[in-house]
Amino acid sequence: MSAIGSLGGAGGRTKTAPDRPEKRRLTPYWLLVPGMAWLLIFFVVPMVFLGSQSLQTGSFEDGTKLTWNFSIYWETLRGYWPHYARSIGFAALATIAALLIGYPLAYMIAHKSGRWKNILLVLVIAPFFTSFLIRTLAWKTILSSGGPVVWFFQQTHLTDLLQWLHLTDKDTLLATPFAVIAGLTYNFLPFMVLPLYASLDRLDHRLLEAAGDLYSRPFTAFRRVTLPLSMPGVVAGTLLTFIPAAGDYINSVLLGNTRSTMIGQVIDGQFLRVLDYPQAATMSFILLIIILAIVMTYVRRSGTEELV
Amino acid sequence: MPTPTSEGQGDLCLTNVTKRFGDFTAVDDLSLTIPQGSFFALLGASGCGKTTTLRMVAGLERPTAGTISIGEEDITEAKPYARPVNTVFQNYALFPHMTVLDNVAFGLKRRKVADATKTAKEGLELVELGHLAGRKPAQLSGGQQQRVALARALVNHPAVLLLDEPLGALDLKLRRQMQLELKKIQEEVGLTFVHVTHDQEEAMTMADTIAVMNAGVIEQLGHPTELYERPASTFVANFLGQSNLLAGEISDRVGGDLVVQVGGHKLALPGDRSTRQDGKVWLGVRPEKLRIGLAGGADGAGRNHLDGVVLDASFTGVSTQYLVRLAWGQAITVVAQNDGSALLRDGDQVQVSWVPQHGFALDAAQDAFAGAQRVGDDDTPVPALGGAR
Ligand SMILES: Nc1ncnc2c1ncn2[C@@H]1O[C@H](COP(=O)(O)OP(=O)(O)OP(=O)(O)O)[C@@H](O)[C@H]1O
Ligand SMILES: [Mg+2]
C-alpha cells in the first residue's frame, strides 16, 4: 500500500518539475504501475469488499446493510472451529506427506536421472494436463473397497494402523480423512517437487565431495550440506502445498465423509447454496488470517533470510 | 597444534594404479612413493590425469587396478571420510551457507575433536584470515577463499594434504606470494603435500620432488634441479623449461666422453649424460647454457662450438633471447645475460658454444616436439626446433 502512495506522489512531482534526471529516476515506478494496478483491482478491492460484506447483516432476498456486526466473527469461530482445525491439520499432514515423497523424487531427478531428467520433469507436471476434478474422481476408483489398494492395505495391516490413528473407519479407505489427505497430497505434489527440484538442481555436487573429504558420512553430508542448501526449496514447496491445501474443498467433497468436512467446503456451501454472503465472507476472512499467521510464523522460524 | 591424526603414518605409496573411464585410460599403471613430510609436485599438461590421480588418493574415484597405501595401511577401498587425507579443491568447494569459521571447523567437528572452534581459529590465523572469521565465502576475494580452503584442510592435520591447482585462479603476483606462503606453512606443519599444477615454475619453486606426468604415466621423477639439468625424455626437456634438441649420432668414445656427430660437427658429451651409448640421439642443451659471440672471436677451449646467423634478437631487460640459424637450417634459442656486452643484430655471423657437461642426450626415437609449448604467433618457429626433422 505504501508503494501505491509514493507512486501517486511521484507522479505529481513529474508534472511540476519535468527535468530529465528526475524522469529517469521515476522510470522504475512507472514500470510498477501495471503490477500495482493489477494488485489493486484483483486483490485489494475484493479484499475490502469481502471485509465489508462480512460485517453486513440482512438476507439475500431483502438485501444486506453494513452494520459493523463484529460479533459474527466470534460466533463463526465458536461454531466452526473443528472445520478450521481439520483444514489446517489435513493440509499440514498432506504437506508433510508431499515433502517426504517429493524430496527424494526431486533429488533423484536433479542428481541421478542423467538424460531422463527432462522426461521425468514433464511427468511431474503431466497430471495438470487433465482437470483437477477428473483426477480427484479417479482417486475414488483407486481407493474403492475391493480395489487393489484396499486389498494391499489390509494384507499389510496398514488399515489397522490408520484406524488406530482415527484416519479411517473399519476396513475402507474411501470416504475417510485418510482419503482426503491422500487426495490433497497427490493433487499438490507437483507444487512441492518443482521448487525442491529447482534448489537441488543448483546444488554443486563437488560440495558433497568436499564434505566427504572432511570426514562426513553420506548422511551427515546430507544433513549439513544438502539439506541446508535446499531449505529455500523446502520452504517454497511447503508453502505452495500448504496454502492451497488448507483452502481446498474438492478433495473433502469427493473423497471425504460428513465428519471430514473442511472449511473450504463449508464456505462453498454458504456462498453458493445457503447464499448467506456475510457468513461466507466471515469464514473466508478467518481462514485467510489463520493461514497468514501460520505462514508468517513458519517463515520466520525457518529463517529463510539467513540462507544463501 | 591439534592432535595429529598422522601418528606413526608413513609414506604415500601408489602401486601399479590404473584408472579407466570406459575404454579411455586416464592413469596408466602408475607407481609412486611420496616420502612422509615431503612437498611433492605433480606436473603435467592439461588432461594428463593429475586430478584423477589425486581423486583416487582422496577416495573420490576408485582405481580400476592397483593399490594405494599410506604407511602400512592399504586405503584403496577406504571411503573418503575414513582416510587421513584432505584436499584443497581446484574450485575451493567452500560451503556457501556457512561462515568462514564454520567452514574451517567442519572437518574437526565431524571428527568430534575437542576445542574444534578454537583450533579452527588458530588455523585461520595461520593463513592470516582471523579477522574474516564471521564472513560468508561469497564475501571474500578469490585469494582469501583459497586460503580458507587451505585452512579448512590443514587444521585436520591429515597424513597427506592434496592440493589440486589451488593457485590456478590467482593473478601472478598473488600467486608468487601464495607459493612462498604455502611452502612456509608446509615447512612449519611438516605434513606431506601433494601439489598438482601445470605451472612448471610453480612446481620448481615449491617442491622437493617433482613428477612430470604425461598421458597417464610418469615420465620422470626427481629433485627440480635434477629434472631440469638432466631430463630423461624429450617431453621433460621441453615441458620443464626450453631445450634445444639437435639431431645427431654417437660416433666415438674418448675417455669418459662420447663424440656426437651433429651436422658434420663433432660435439663432446660426458657418457653418463646420455641415455644411450651409440646410435642416433637428440643432443640437448638449455638456451641459457649457450654462450654467443661474433664469429672468429676467441672462445675457451674444451667447449662445443657451432656457427650460425642471428635470425632474431629480442631484448627483455635482464637478458636477450636470440634465435640463431645453424648451418643446416635448424633454429636454436640462445638466452644471453645482459652483462653489458654489445648486442648482436639480425644477420650477424655468430658462434655459439657450451661446456660438454651442460649437454644431455636422449634417444632419437622420441618425438622432439613432445611437451613443447606452443608459441602464439605463427611466424616464429617452434623454438629451437625449426628444421630439426
Ligand atoms: N569422469 C570421467 N569420465 C570420463 N573421462 C574422464 C573423467 N574424468 C576425467 N576424464 C578424462 O581423464 C583425463 C585426465 O583427466 P584429469 O582431470 O585427471 O586431467 P588433469 O591432468 O587434472 O588436467 P587439468 O590440468 O586440465 O586439470 C582427461 O582426458 C579427461 O577427459
Ligand atoms: Mg585437473
XYZ file of C-alpha atoms and ligand atoms in Angstrom:
729
model
C 0.000 0.000 0.000
C 2.813 2.419 0.782
C 4.245 1.815 -2.672
C 0.991 2.976 -4.208
C 1.039 6.078 -2.054
C 4.554 7.005 -3.080
C 3.663 6.340 -6.679
C 0.908 8.948 -6.593
C 3.250 11.474 -5.018
C 5.956 10.791 -7.554
C 3.541 11.245 -10.418
C 2.593 14.650 -9.076
C 6.191 15.806 -8.978
C 6.871 14.921 -12.595
C 4.310 17.419 -13.723
C 5.792 20.281 -11.772
C 9.474 19.520 -12.462
C 9.812 17.824 -15.819
C 13.650 17.759 -15.945
C 15.429 14.727 -17.375
C 17.307 13.173 -14.445
C 14.132 13.337 -12.386
C 12.248 11.465 -15.069
C 14.828 8.751 -15.282
C 14.713 8.282 -11.541
C 10.988 7.706 -11.775
C 11.116 5.148 -14.557
C 11.140 2.153 -12.167
C 7.978 3.456 -10.526
C 6.197 3.842 -13.825
C 7.115 0.294 -14.665
C 5.406 -0.772 -11.447
C 2.088 0.771 -12.466
C 0.596 -2.239 -14.307
C 1.542 -4.619 -11.483
C 0.213 -2.307 -8.825
C -2.987 -1.736 -10.744
C -3.428 -5.491 -11.030
C -2.964 -5.946 -7.307
C -5.347 -3.090 -6.582
C -8.122 -4.368 -8.825
C -7.831 -8.072 -8.214
C -6.599 -8.240 -4.655
C -7.167 -5.115 -2.607
C -10.622 -4.255 -3.917
C -12.070 -7.769 -3.458
C -10.499 -7.882 -0.002
C -12.150 -4.673 1.060
C -15.387 -5.850 -0.487
C -15.197 -9.178 1.315
C -14.282 -7.475 4.578
C -17.198 -5.113 4.413
C -19.576 -7.867 3.385
C -18.616 -9.933 6.410
C -19.767 -7.076 8.643
C -23.165 -6.685 6.999
C -26.485 -8.086 8.143
C -29.627 -8.925 6.252
C -30.667 -11.639 3.821
C -30.041 -12.429 0.199
C -33.649 -11.653 -0.752
C -34.046 -8.388 1.182
C -30.534 -7.112 0.628
C -27.814 -6.528 3.210
C -26.599 -3.450 5.061
C -23.256 -2.640 6.689
C -23.916 -2.817 10.417
C -20.354 -3.426 11.688
C -21.504 -6.718 13.049
C -18.200 -7.889 14.555
C -19.865 -10.496 16.736
C -20.260 -12.758 13.687
C -16.512 -13.455 13.765
C -16.681 -14.744 17.286
C -19.768 -16.820 16.595
C -18.274 -18.313 13.438
C -15.102 -19.324 15.248
C -17.105 -20.917 18.045
C -19.367 -22.768 15.645
C -16.848 -23.896 13.070
C -13.534 -24.294 14.869
C -13.482 -28.075 14.199
C -13.644 -27.366 10.467
C -10.781 -24.918 10.712
C -8.734 -27.304 12.813
C -9.441 -30.117 10.359
C -8.459 -27.964 7.381
C -5.186 -26.937 8.953
C -4.493 -30.468 10.202
C -5.248 -32.169 6.878
C -3.248 -29.574 4.974
C -0.325 -29.970 7.356
C -0.374 -33.773 7.056
C -0.651 -33.549 3.274
C 2.263 -31.100 3.198
C 4.413 -33.406 5.302
C 3.492 -36.380 3.127
C 4.223 -34.394 -0.028
C 7.600 -33.333 1.400
C 8.518 -36.915 2.290
C 7.545 -38.143 -1.166
C 8.700 -35.065 -3.062
C 12.175 -34.591 -1.606
C 13.634 -37.941 -2.691
C 11.854 -37.590 -6.013
C 13.259 -34.106 -6.645
C 16.712 -35.247 -5.524
C 16.616 -38.193 -7.844
C 15.505 -36.066 -10.799
C 18.140 -33.414 -10.108
C 21.128 -35.646 -9.440
C 20.576 -39.210 -10.554
C 18.372 -39.152 -13.613
C 21.005 -38.298 -16.251
C 19.400 -37.948 -19.638
C 15.937 -38.845 -18.312
C 15.787 -35.554 -16.416
C 13.554 -33.627 -18.811
C 11.185 -36.531 -19.324
C 10.798 -37.003 -15.578
C 10.126 -33.286 -15.104
C 7.396 -33.423 -17.731
C 5.929 -36.468 -15.977
C 5.788 -34.497 -12.721
C 3.550 -31.865 -14.304
C 1.741 -34.277 -16.627
C -1.294 -34.569 -14.272
C -2.012 -30.900 -14.949
C -2.991 -31.846 -18.470
C -6.246 -33.202 -17.096
C -8.685 -31.371 -14.874
C -8.300 -31.255 -11.123
C -11.798 -32.635 -10.768
C -11.234 -35.638 -13.015
C -8.005 -36.514 -11.263
C -9.678 -36.383 -7.888
C -12.545 -38.508 -9.136
C -10.006 -41.069 -10.309
C -8.966 -41.486 -6.676
C -12.491 -42.673 -5.902
C -11.821 -45.665 -8.122
C -8.310 -46.174 -6.804
C -9.409 -46.226 -3.167
C -12.711 -48.023 -3.646
C -13.427 -51.037 -1.485
C -12.476 -54.254 -3.211
C -9.766 -52.440 -5.150
C -6.101 -53.397 -5.068
C -5.090 -50.558 -2.759
C -7.550 -51.569 -0.068
C -6.521 -55.192 -0.516
C -2.839 -54.246 -0.103
C -3.556 -52.136 2.971
C -5.498 -54.998 4.506
C -2.795 -57.531 3.774
C -0.134 -55.339 5.358
C -2.443 -54.396 8.240
C -1.971 -50.746 7.384
C -5.751 -50.447 7.690
C -5.444 -51.279 11.390
C -2.795 -48.611 11.820
C -4.898 -45.990 10.043
C -7.938 -46.941 12.080
C -5.928 -46.615 15.246
C -4.866 -43.140 14.088
C -8.578 -42.311 13.507
C -7.874 -41.670 9.852
C -10.188 -44.416 8.577
C -13.231 -46.370 9.694
C -13.375 -50.124 9.562
C -11.768 -51.683 6.502
C -12.472 -48.997 3.953
C -10.318 -46.212 2.655
C -12.778 -44.176 0.634
C -14.825 -41.522 2.398
C -12.320 -41.169 5.216
C -9.912 -38.457 6.372
C -7.153 -40.667 5.017
C -8.602 -40.434 1.513
C -8.889 -36.658 1.778
C -5.253 -36.338 2.879
C -4.123 -38.710 0.150
C -6.022 -36.675 -2.421
C -4.548 -33.411 -1.174
C -1.057 -34.904 -1.201
C -1.481 -36.181 -4.723
C -3.004 -33.007 -6.096
C -0.414 -30.631 -4.683
C 2.672 -32.820 -5.031
C 3.959 -31.035 -8.170
C 3.948 -27.742 -6.251
C 6.273 -29.409 -3.768
C 8.506 -31.160 -6.265
C 9.205 -28.279 -8.623
C 10.677 -25.759 -6.136
C 12.591 -28.585 -4.442
C 13.979 -29.641 -7.794
C 14.974 -26.059 -8.596
C 17.038 -25.695 -5.442
C 18.513 -29.210 -5.523
C 19.493 -28.865 -9.153
C 21.615 -25.843 -8.261
C 23.459 -27.815 -5.592
C 27.102 -28.271 -6.572
C 27.975 -31.947 -6.362
C 31.561 -31.019 -5.521
C 30.371 -29.625 -2.172
C 29.297 -33.139 -1.244
C 32.695 -34.468 -2.262
C 34.278 -31.798 -0.077
C 32.054 -32.842 2.831
C 33.072 -36.475 2.324
C 36.696 -35.455 2.197
C 36.148 -33.663 5.517
C 35.061 -36.823 7.342
C 31.288 -36.674 6.688
C 29.461 -39.898 6.066
C 26.788 -39.590 3.367
C 24.006 -38.970 5.879
C 25.964 -36.244 7.699
C 26.828 -34.634 4.377
C 23.119 -34.620 3.558
C 22.172 -33.078 6.892
C 24.954 -30.484 6.950
C 25.212 -29.524 3.298
C 22.392 -30.754 1.038
C 19.508 -30.038 3.390
C 20.528 -26.515 4.457
C 21.284 -25.559 0.879
C 17.890 -26.836 -0.267
C 15.946 -25.053 2.508
C 14.683 -22.311 0.172
C 13.112 -25.063 -1.933
C 11.652 -26.765 1.146
C 10.100 -23.524 2.372
C 8.735 -22.597 -1.053
C 7.409 -26.111 -1.634
C 5.700 -26.420 1.742
C 4.068 -23.009 1.347
C 2.874 -23.751 -2.167
C 1.388 -27.015 -0.919
C 0.033 -25.961 2.456
C -1.727 -22.750 1.448
C -3.920 -24.117 -1.356
C -4.454 -27.394 0.516
C -5.823 -25.561 3.563
C -8.462 -23.825 1.454
C -9.255 -26.779 -0.773
C -12.705 -28.375 -0.748
C -12.837 -30.614 -3.824
C -10.923 -33.378 -2.071
C -13.072 -33.314 1.018
C -16.246 -33.245 -1.087
C -15.262 -36.144 -3.314
C -13.150 -38.286 -1.020
C -14.355 -37.424 2.469
C -17.400 -38.042 4.622
C -19.550 -35.798 6.797
C -17.031 -35.988 9.603
C -14.092 -34.922 7.443
C -15.610 -31.695 6.147
C -13.052 -28.973 5.595
C -13.756 -25.274 5.936
C -13.481 -24.709 2.190
C -16.462 -26.996 1.742
C -18.493 -25.047 4.299
C -17.613 -21.720 2.652
C -18.604 -23.133 -0.709
C -21.971 -24.151 0.715
C -22.592 -20.780 2.385
C -21.742 -18.854 -0.772
C -23.459 -20.979 -3.394
C -26.242 -22.847 -1.659
C -27.256 -21.116 1.561
C -26.486 -17.745 -0.077
C -25.526 -16.280 3.275
C -22.849 -13.945 1.945
C -21.890 -12.270 5.236
C -21.374 -15.665 6.853
C -19.316 -16.936 3.905
C -17.216 -13.769 3.805
C -16.519 -14.022 7.533
C -15.419 -17.633 7.167
C -13.116 -16.748 4.287
C -11.587 -13.900 6.225
C -10.916 -16.045 9.265
C -9.280 -18.711 7.089
C -7.132 -16.036 5.483
C -5.975 -14.711 8.828
C -5.190 -18.163 10.202
C -3.155 -19.131 7.133
C -1.329 -15.803 7.185
C -0.451 -16.222 10.851
C 0.808 -19.788 10.323
C 2.831 -18.869 7.234
C 4.450 -15.870 8.898
C 5.432 -17.846 11.969
C 6.763 -20.643 9.792
C 8.816 -18.414 7.521
C 10.292 -16.599 10.479
C 11.090 -19.818 12.329
C 12.730 -21.442 9.315
C 14.918 -18.361 8.918
C 14.983 -18.329 5.136
C 16.578 -14.905 5.055
C 19.710 -16.357 6.574
C 20.062 -18.842 3.762
C 22.057 -18.055 0.678
C 48.626 -27.726 17.094
C 45.730 -30.202 17.051
C 46.268 -33.813 17.862
C 47.740 -35.241 14.724
C 45.783 -37.993 13.083
C 49.022 -38.857 11.382
C 50.634 -40.698 14.272
C 53.010 -43.310 13.025
C 51.924 -42.653 9.455
C 54.353 -43.093 6.681
C 54.855 -42.637 3.013
C 52.111 -42.449 0.451
C 52.511 -45.324 -1.980
C 50.721 -45.834 -5.265
C 51.394 -49.254 -6.726
C 50.503 -50.049 -10.350
C 47.488 -47.779 -10.193
C 45.364 -47.671 -13.317
C 42.166 -45.749 -13.925
C 39.999 -46.255 -16.962
C 36.902 -44.316 -17.942
C 35.184 -46.628 -20.394
C 37.957 -47.595 -22.761
C 39.914 -44.400 -22.135
C 42.887 -44.836 -19.834
C 43.328 -41.696 -17.742
C 46.047 -43.093 -15.467
C 48.182 -45.947 -16.692
C 49.980 -48.336 -14.343
C 51.289 -45.588 -12.098
C 53.735 -46.433 -9.318
C 54.890 -43.738 -6.987
C 56.258 -43.328 -3.492
C 55.938 -39.984 -1.785
C 58.009 -39.794 1.402
C 56.333 -38.532 4.570
C 56.763 -34.806 5.121
C 57.840 -34.001 1.589
C 56.491 -31.378 -0.763
C 55.701 -33.319 -3.884
C 54.608 -31.678 -7.133
C 52.716 -33.484 -9.844
C 53.356 -31.571 -13.021
C 51.825 -32.158 -16.411
C 49.834 -30.752 -19.295
C 46.078 -30.403 -19.153
C 44.233 -33.715 -19.257
C 47.199 -35.924 -18.402
C 45.498 -37.456 -15.355
C 46.712 -35.326 -12.457
C 43.303 -34.646 -10.963
C 42.288 -38.257 -11.475
C 45.373 -39.384 -9.548
C 44.576 -37.040 -6.656
C 40.945 -38.085 -6.606
C 41.976 -41.706 -6.282
C 44.186 -40.831 -3.320
C 41.302 -38.868 -1.774
C 38.913 -41.762 -2.365
C 36.623 -39.824 -4.701
C 37.465 -42.161 -7.562
C 38.101 -45.912 -7.451
C 41.203 -47.193 -9.196
C 40.465 -49.743 -11.899
C 43.556 -51.629 -10.757
C 46.404 -51.206 -8.288
C 46.659 -50.250 -4.642
C 47.141 -47.076 -2.658
C 48.565 -47.120 0.832
C 49.743 -44.719 3.495
C 52.478 -46.257 5.599
C 51.387 -49.802 6.375
C 47.717 -49.158 5.767
C 46.079 -50.057 2.472
C 43.463 -47.374 1.753
C 42.497 -48.427 -1.770
C 38.984 -49.406 -0.715
C 38.551 -46.951 2.168
C 35.734 -44.412 1.933
C 36.773 -40.752 1.575
C 35.609 -39.896 5.101
C 37.688 -42.708 6.554
C 41.002 -41.581 5.032
C 43.599 -39.440 6.776
C 43.709 -37.322 3.624
C 42.334 -33.858 2.935
C 42.004 -31.970 -0.305
C 42.210 -28.333 -1.299
C 39.937 -28.425 -4.318
C 40.647 -26.701 -7.596
C 37.443 -24.677 -7.213
C 37.799 -24.436 -3.383
C 34.345 -26.006 -2.806
C 33.682 -23.884 0.279
C 30.258 -24.369 1.876
C 28.344 -21.238 0.867
C 25.851 -21.395 3.744
C 28.469 -21.434 6.491
C 30.729 -18.750 7.823
C 34.435 -18.918 7.159
C 34.991 -20.186 10.694
C 32.340 -22.898 10.359
C 33.892 -23.971 7.087
C 37.274 -24.374 8.736
C 35.791 -26.128 11.767
C 33.739 -28.522 9.611
C 36.198 -31.411 9.491
C 37.155 -31.025 13.150
C 33.529 -31.119 14.248
C 32.803 -34.216 12.183
C 35.694 -35.925 13.909
C 34.418 -34.629 17.261
C 37.740 -33.019 18.083
C 37.604 -31.136 21.380
C 38.023 -27.363 21.001
C 37.101 -27.511 17.321
C 36.298 -23.813 17.191
C 39.495 -22.807 18.931
C 41.595 -24.962 16.617
C 39.737 -23.579 13.590
C 40.520 -20.043 14.763
C 44.189 -20.945 15.025
C 44.035 -22.376 11.522
C 42.568 -19.133 10.233
C 45.313 -17.175 11.975
C 47.874 -19.336 10.216
C 46.569 -18.157 6.842
C 46.140 -14.623 8.221
C 42.368 -14.533 7.915
C 41.438 -14.408 11.605
C 39.675 -11.082 11.125
C 37.292 -12.510 8.495
C 36.061 -15.494 10.533
C 32.443 -14.294 10.555
C 32.069 -13.736 6.839
C 30.437 -15.967 4.266
C 32.673 -17.318 1.485
C 30.847 -15.214 -1.122
C 32.104 -12.098 0.657
C 35.765 -12.998 0.182
C 38.171 -12.367 -2.661
C 39.481 -15.290 -4.699
C 42.791 -15.316 -2.862
C 41.062 -15.245 0.524
C 38.770 -18.104 -0.444
C 41.781 -20.074 -1.499
C 43.365 -19.543 1.907
C 40.147 -20.581 3.653
C 40.138 -23.775 1.606
C 43.729 -24.340 2.625
C 42.993 -23.705 6.307
C 39.932 -25.979 6.179
C 42.104 -28.863 5.009
C 45.181 -28.050 7.097
C 43.512 -27.889 10.515
C 42.695 -31.579 10.285
C 46.384 -32.396 10.225
C 45.937 -35.108 7.615
C 48.718 -37.550 6.848
C 48.593 -36.285 3.282
C 47.325 -32.950 2.023
C 46.273 -32.883 -1.625
C 46.313 -29.579 -3.461
C 44.693 -29.536 -6.891
C 45.953 -26.430 -8.674
C 44.852 -24.301 -5.771
C 46.619 -21.251 -7.132
C 45.189 -21.557 -10.625
C 42.671 -18.736 -10.261
C 45.043 -16.194 -8.780
C 46.885 -13.401 -10.555
C 50.614 -13.715 -10.970
C 51.623 -11.556 -8.026
C 49.283 -13.148 -5.507
C 50.288 -16.492 -6.883
C 54.006 -15.940 -6.216
C 53.134 -14.723 -2.734
C 50.912 -17.723 -2.033
C 53.576 -20.100 -3.313
C 56.036 -18.814 -0.764
C 53.364 -18.912 1.948
C 52.361 -22.467 1.124
C 55.964 -23.570 1.204
C 56.458 -21.851 4.547
C 53.322 -23.436 6.002
C 54.366 -26.857 4.754
C 57.739 -26.492 6.463
C 56.029 -25.335 9.668
C 53.468 -28.111 9.923
C 55.628 -30.785 8.323
C 52.807 -32.578 6.503
C 53.092 -34.403 3.207
C 51.873 -32.077 0.466
C 50.957 -33.378 -2.954
C 50.603 -30.375 -5.160
C 49.144 -30.643 -8.643
C 49.984 -27.953 -11.124
C 50.657 -27.376 -14.774
C 52.859 -24.372 -14.000
C 56.433 -25.648 -14.152
C 57.859 -22.608 -12.386
C 55.445 -23.137 -9.517
C 56.482 -26.762 -9.244
C 60.176 -25.893 -9.285
C 59.994 -23.140 -6.666
C 57.921 -25.146 -4.211
C 58.608 -28.833 -4.443
C 61.306 -31.112 -3.061
C 60.350 -33.675 -5.644
C 58.634 -33.229 -8.974
C 56.939 -35.921 -11.003
C 56.361 -34.976 -14.602
C 53.266 -36.702 -15.876
C 52.293 -37.231 -19.490
C 49.275 -39.086 -20.868
C 48.663 -41.044 -17.676
C 52.244 -42.112 -16.993
C 55.078 -40.519 -15.052
C 57.875 -39.524 -17.394
C 60.425 -38.621 -14.766
C 60.599 -38.068 -11.060
C 63.260 -36.261 -9.077
C 64.576 -33.100 -7.499
C 63.757 -29.964 -9.546
C 67.421 -29.305 -10.444
C 67.904 -32.916 -11.491
C 64.869 -32.789 -13.763
C 65.972 -29.525 -15.246
C 69.621 -30.373 -15.748
C 69.183 -33.983 -16.768
C 65.802 -34.514 -18.392
C 65.225 -38.173 -19.152
C 62.884 -37.659 -22.089
C 62.173 -35.101 -24.776
C 58.837 -34.445 -23.077
C 60.513 -33.431 -19.846
C 63.210 -31.476 -21.731
C 60.561 -29.392 -23.468
C 57.920 -29.230 -20.760
C 60.246 -28.129 -17.988
C 61.839 -25.008 -19.419
C 63.060 -24.913 -23.003
C 65.563 -27.129 -24.740
C 67.475 -27.047 -28.000
C 67.439 -30.546 -29.409
C 69.942 -31.317 -32.170
C 69.678 -34.469 -34.248
C 72.994 -36.385 -34.009
C 74.664 -39.744 -33.943
C 77.173 -41.084 -31.448
C 80.292 -41.865 -33.463
C 83.081 -42.391 -30.993
C 84.132 -42.566 -27.379
C 87.081 -40.654 -25.951
C 87.753 -41.491 -22.329
C 84.526 -40.849 -20.429
C 83.177 -38.640 -23.223
C 81.002 -39.503 -26.175
C 81.558 -37.848 -29.521
C 78.288 -36.872 -31.182
C 78.215 -36.034 -34.890
C 75.810 -33.141 -35.484
C 75.648 -31.693 -38.980
C 79.272 -32.514 -39.641
C 80.475 -31.156 -36.298
C 81.992 -33.304 -33.595
C 80.443 -32.396 -30.256
C 81.528 -33.819 -26.900
C 79.240 -35.088 -24.138
C 80.034 -36.903 -20.887
C 78.944 -40.506 -21.315
C 76.844 -40.523 -18.158
C 74.707 -37.698 -19.540
C 73.351 -39.762 -22.365
C 70.514 -42.263 -22.157
C 72.263 -44.403 -24.790
C 75.854 -45.068 -25.727
C 75.583 -45.476 -29.514
C 73.324 -44.750 -32.438
C 71.076 -41.805 -33.136
C 70.307 -39.337 -30.360
C 68.857 -35.934 -29.667
C 71.666 -33.801 -28.266
C 70.068 -31.282 -25.939
C 71.274 -28.084 -24.393
C 69.388 -25.388 -22.494
C 69.263 -21.895 -24.078
C 70.863 -20.165 -21.098
C 73.814 -22.597 -21.112
C 74.834 -21.369 -24.572
C 77.386 -18.606 -24.984
C 77.081 -16.469 -28.074
C 79.720 -14.251 -29.739
C 80.680 -12.871 -33.136
C 82.246 -15.485 -35.412
C 86.027 -15.671 -35.220
C 86.167 -14.443 -31.643
C 88.377 -16.372 -29.280
C 86.395 -18.775 -27.117
C 87.598 -21.115 -24.395
C 88.978 -24.457 -25.360
C 87.155 -27.596 -24.315
C 83.798 -26.199 -25.393
C 81.468 -27.359 -28.142
C 81.184 -24.838 -30.974
C 78.615 -24.252 -33.705
C 78.409 -21.449 -36.247
C 75.249 -19.672 -37.220
C 73.446 -16.489 -38.197
C 71.267 -14.379 -35.881
C 67.689 -14.567 -37.130
C 66.067 -12.560 -34.414
C 67.038 -10.815 -31.199
C 64.561 -9.899 -28.506
C 65.773 -7.809 -25.620
C 63.855 -8.485 -22.416
C 65.844 -6.426 -19.911
C 67.726 -8.929 -17.766
C 68.544 -10.997 -20.812
C 68.380 -11.119 -24.575
C 66.854 -14.024 -26.416
C 68.434 -14.818 -29.774
C 67.165 -17.106 -32.456
C 70.195 -18.473 -34.308
C 70.067 -20.406 -37.560
C 72.642 -23.132 -37.789
C 74.398 -24.282 -40.969
C 71.778 -26.983 -41.680
C 68.869 -24.640 -41.249
C 67.743 -25.506 -37.727
C 66.998 -22.555 -35.481
C 68.110 -22.702 -31.863
C 67.379 -20.396 -28.960
C 70.122 -18.693 -27.000
C 69.496 -16.691 -23.863
C 72.330 -14.286 -23.083
C 72.593 -12.476 -19.775
C 72.623 -8.721 -20.135
C 76.182 -8.395 -18.772
C 76.986 -5.220 -20.689
C 78.463 -6.813 -23.809
C 77.318 -5.391 -27.143
C 74.014 -6.602 -28.507
C 74.106 -8.703 -31.646
C 71.895 -7.803 -34.539
C 69.876 -9.791 -37.044
C 72.160 -11.185 -39.724
C 75.333 -11.208 -37.628
C 77.561 -14.225 -38.166
C 77.938 -15.802 -34.745
C 79.439 -18.709 -32.913
C 77.590 -20.450 -30.090
C 79.398 -22.625 -27.599
C 78.758 -24.626 -24.446
C 80.540 -26.774 -21.946
C 80.089 -30.519 -22.714
C 78.891 -31.118 -19.146
C 75.845 -28.902 -19.870
C 74.609 -31.095 -22.669
C 72.414 -34.170 -22.456
C 71.459 -36.798 -24.993
C 68.147 -38.596 -25.437
C 67.037 -41.485 -27.585
C 66.284 -40.209 -31.097
C 63.227 -42.464 -31.285
C 61.357 -39.965 -29.113
C 59.347 -37.132 -30.559
C 61.475 -33.994 -30.423
C 58.349 -31.864 -30.076
C 56.813 -33.757 -27.163
C 55.796 -31.370 -24.410
C 56.900 -28.272 -26.317
C 54.983 -25.126 -25.507
C 53.007 -23.734 -28.387
C 54.143 -20.295 -29.462
C 51.470 -17.705 -30.041
C 52.384 -16.056 -33.349
C 52.802 -18.168 -36.435
C 55.934 -16.605 -37.920
C 58.099 -17.676 -35.002
C 59.180 -21.242 -35.495
C 58.687 -23.526 -32.525
C 61.736 -22.523 -30.527
C 64.930 -24.303 -31.310
C 63.429 -26.978 -33.471
C 62.780 -25.482 -36.878
C 64.089 -27.872 -39.462
C 65.240 -30.487 -36.979
C 63.202 -33.212 -38.628
N 34.574 -38.959 -15.098
C 35.284 -39.046 -16.245
N 34.779 -39.698 -17.307
C 35.470 -39.814 -18.454
N 36.689 -39.277 -18.652
C 37.244 -38.597 -17.637
C 36.569 -38.436 -16.392
N 37.371 -37.716 -15.566
C 38.462 -37.433 -16.271
N 38.406 -37.968 -17.520
C 39.438 -37.890 -18.559
O 40.657 -38.305 -17.979
C 41.714 -37.489 -18.443
C 42.500 -36.953 -17.269
O 41.668 -36.053 -16.570
P 42.201 -35.222 -15.342
O 41.055 -34.447 -14.791
O 42.893 -36.133 -14.406
O 43.238 -34.244 -16.037
P 44.231 -33.203 -15.362
O 45.593 -33.711 -15.548
O 43.802 -32.899 -13.985
O 44.022 -31.937 -16.306
P 43.913 -30.375 -15.922
O 45.313 -29.876 -15.791
O 43.243 -29.798 -17.128
O 43.105 -30.249 -14.680
C 41.109 -36.406 -19.302
O 41.365 -36.725 -20.657
C 39.641 -36.467 -19.011
O 38.895 -36.173 -20.155
Mg 42.856 -31.161 -13.021
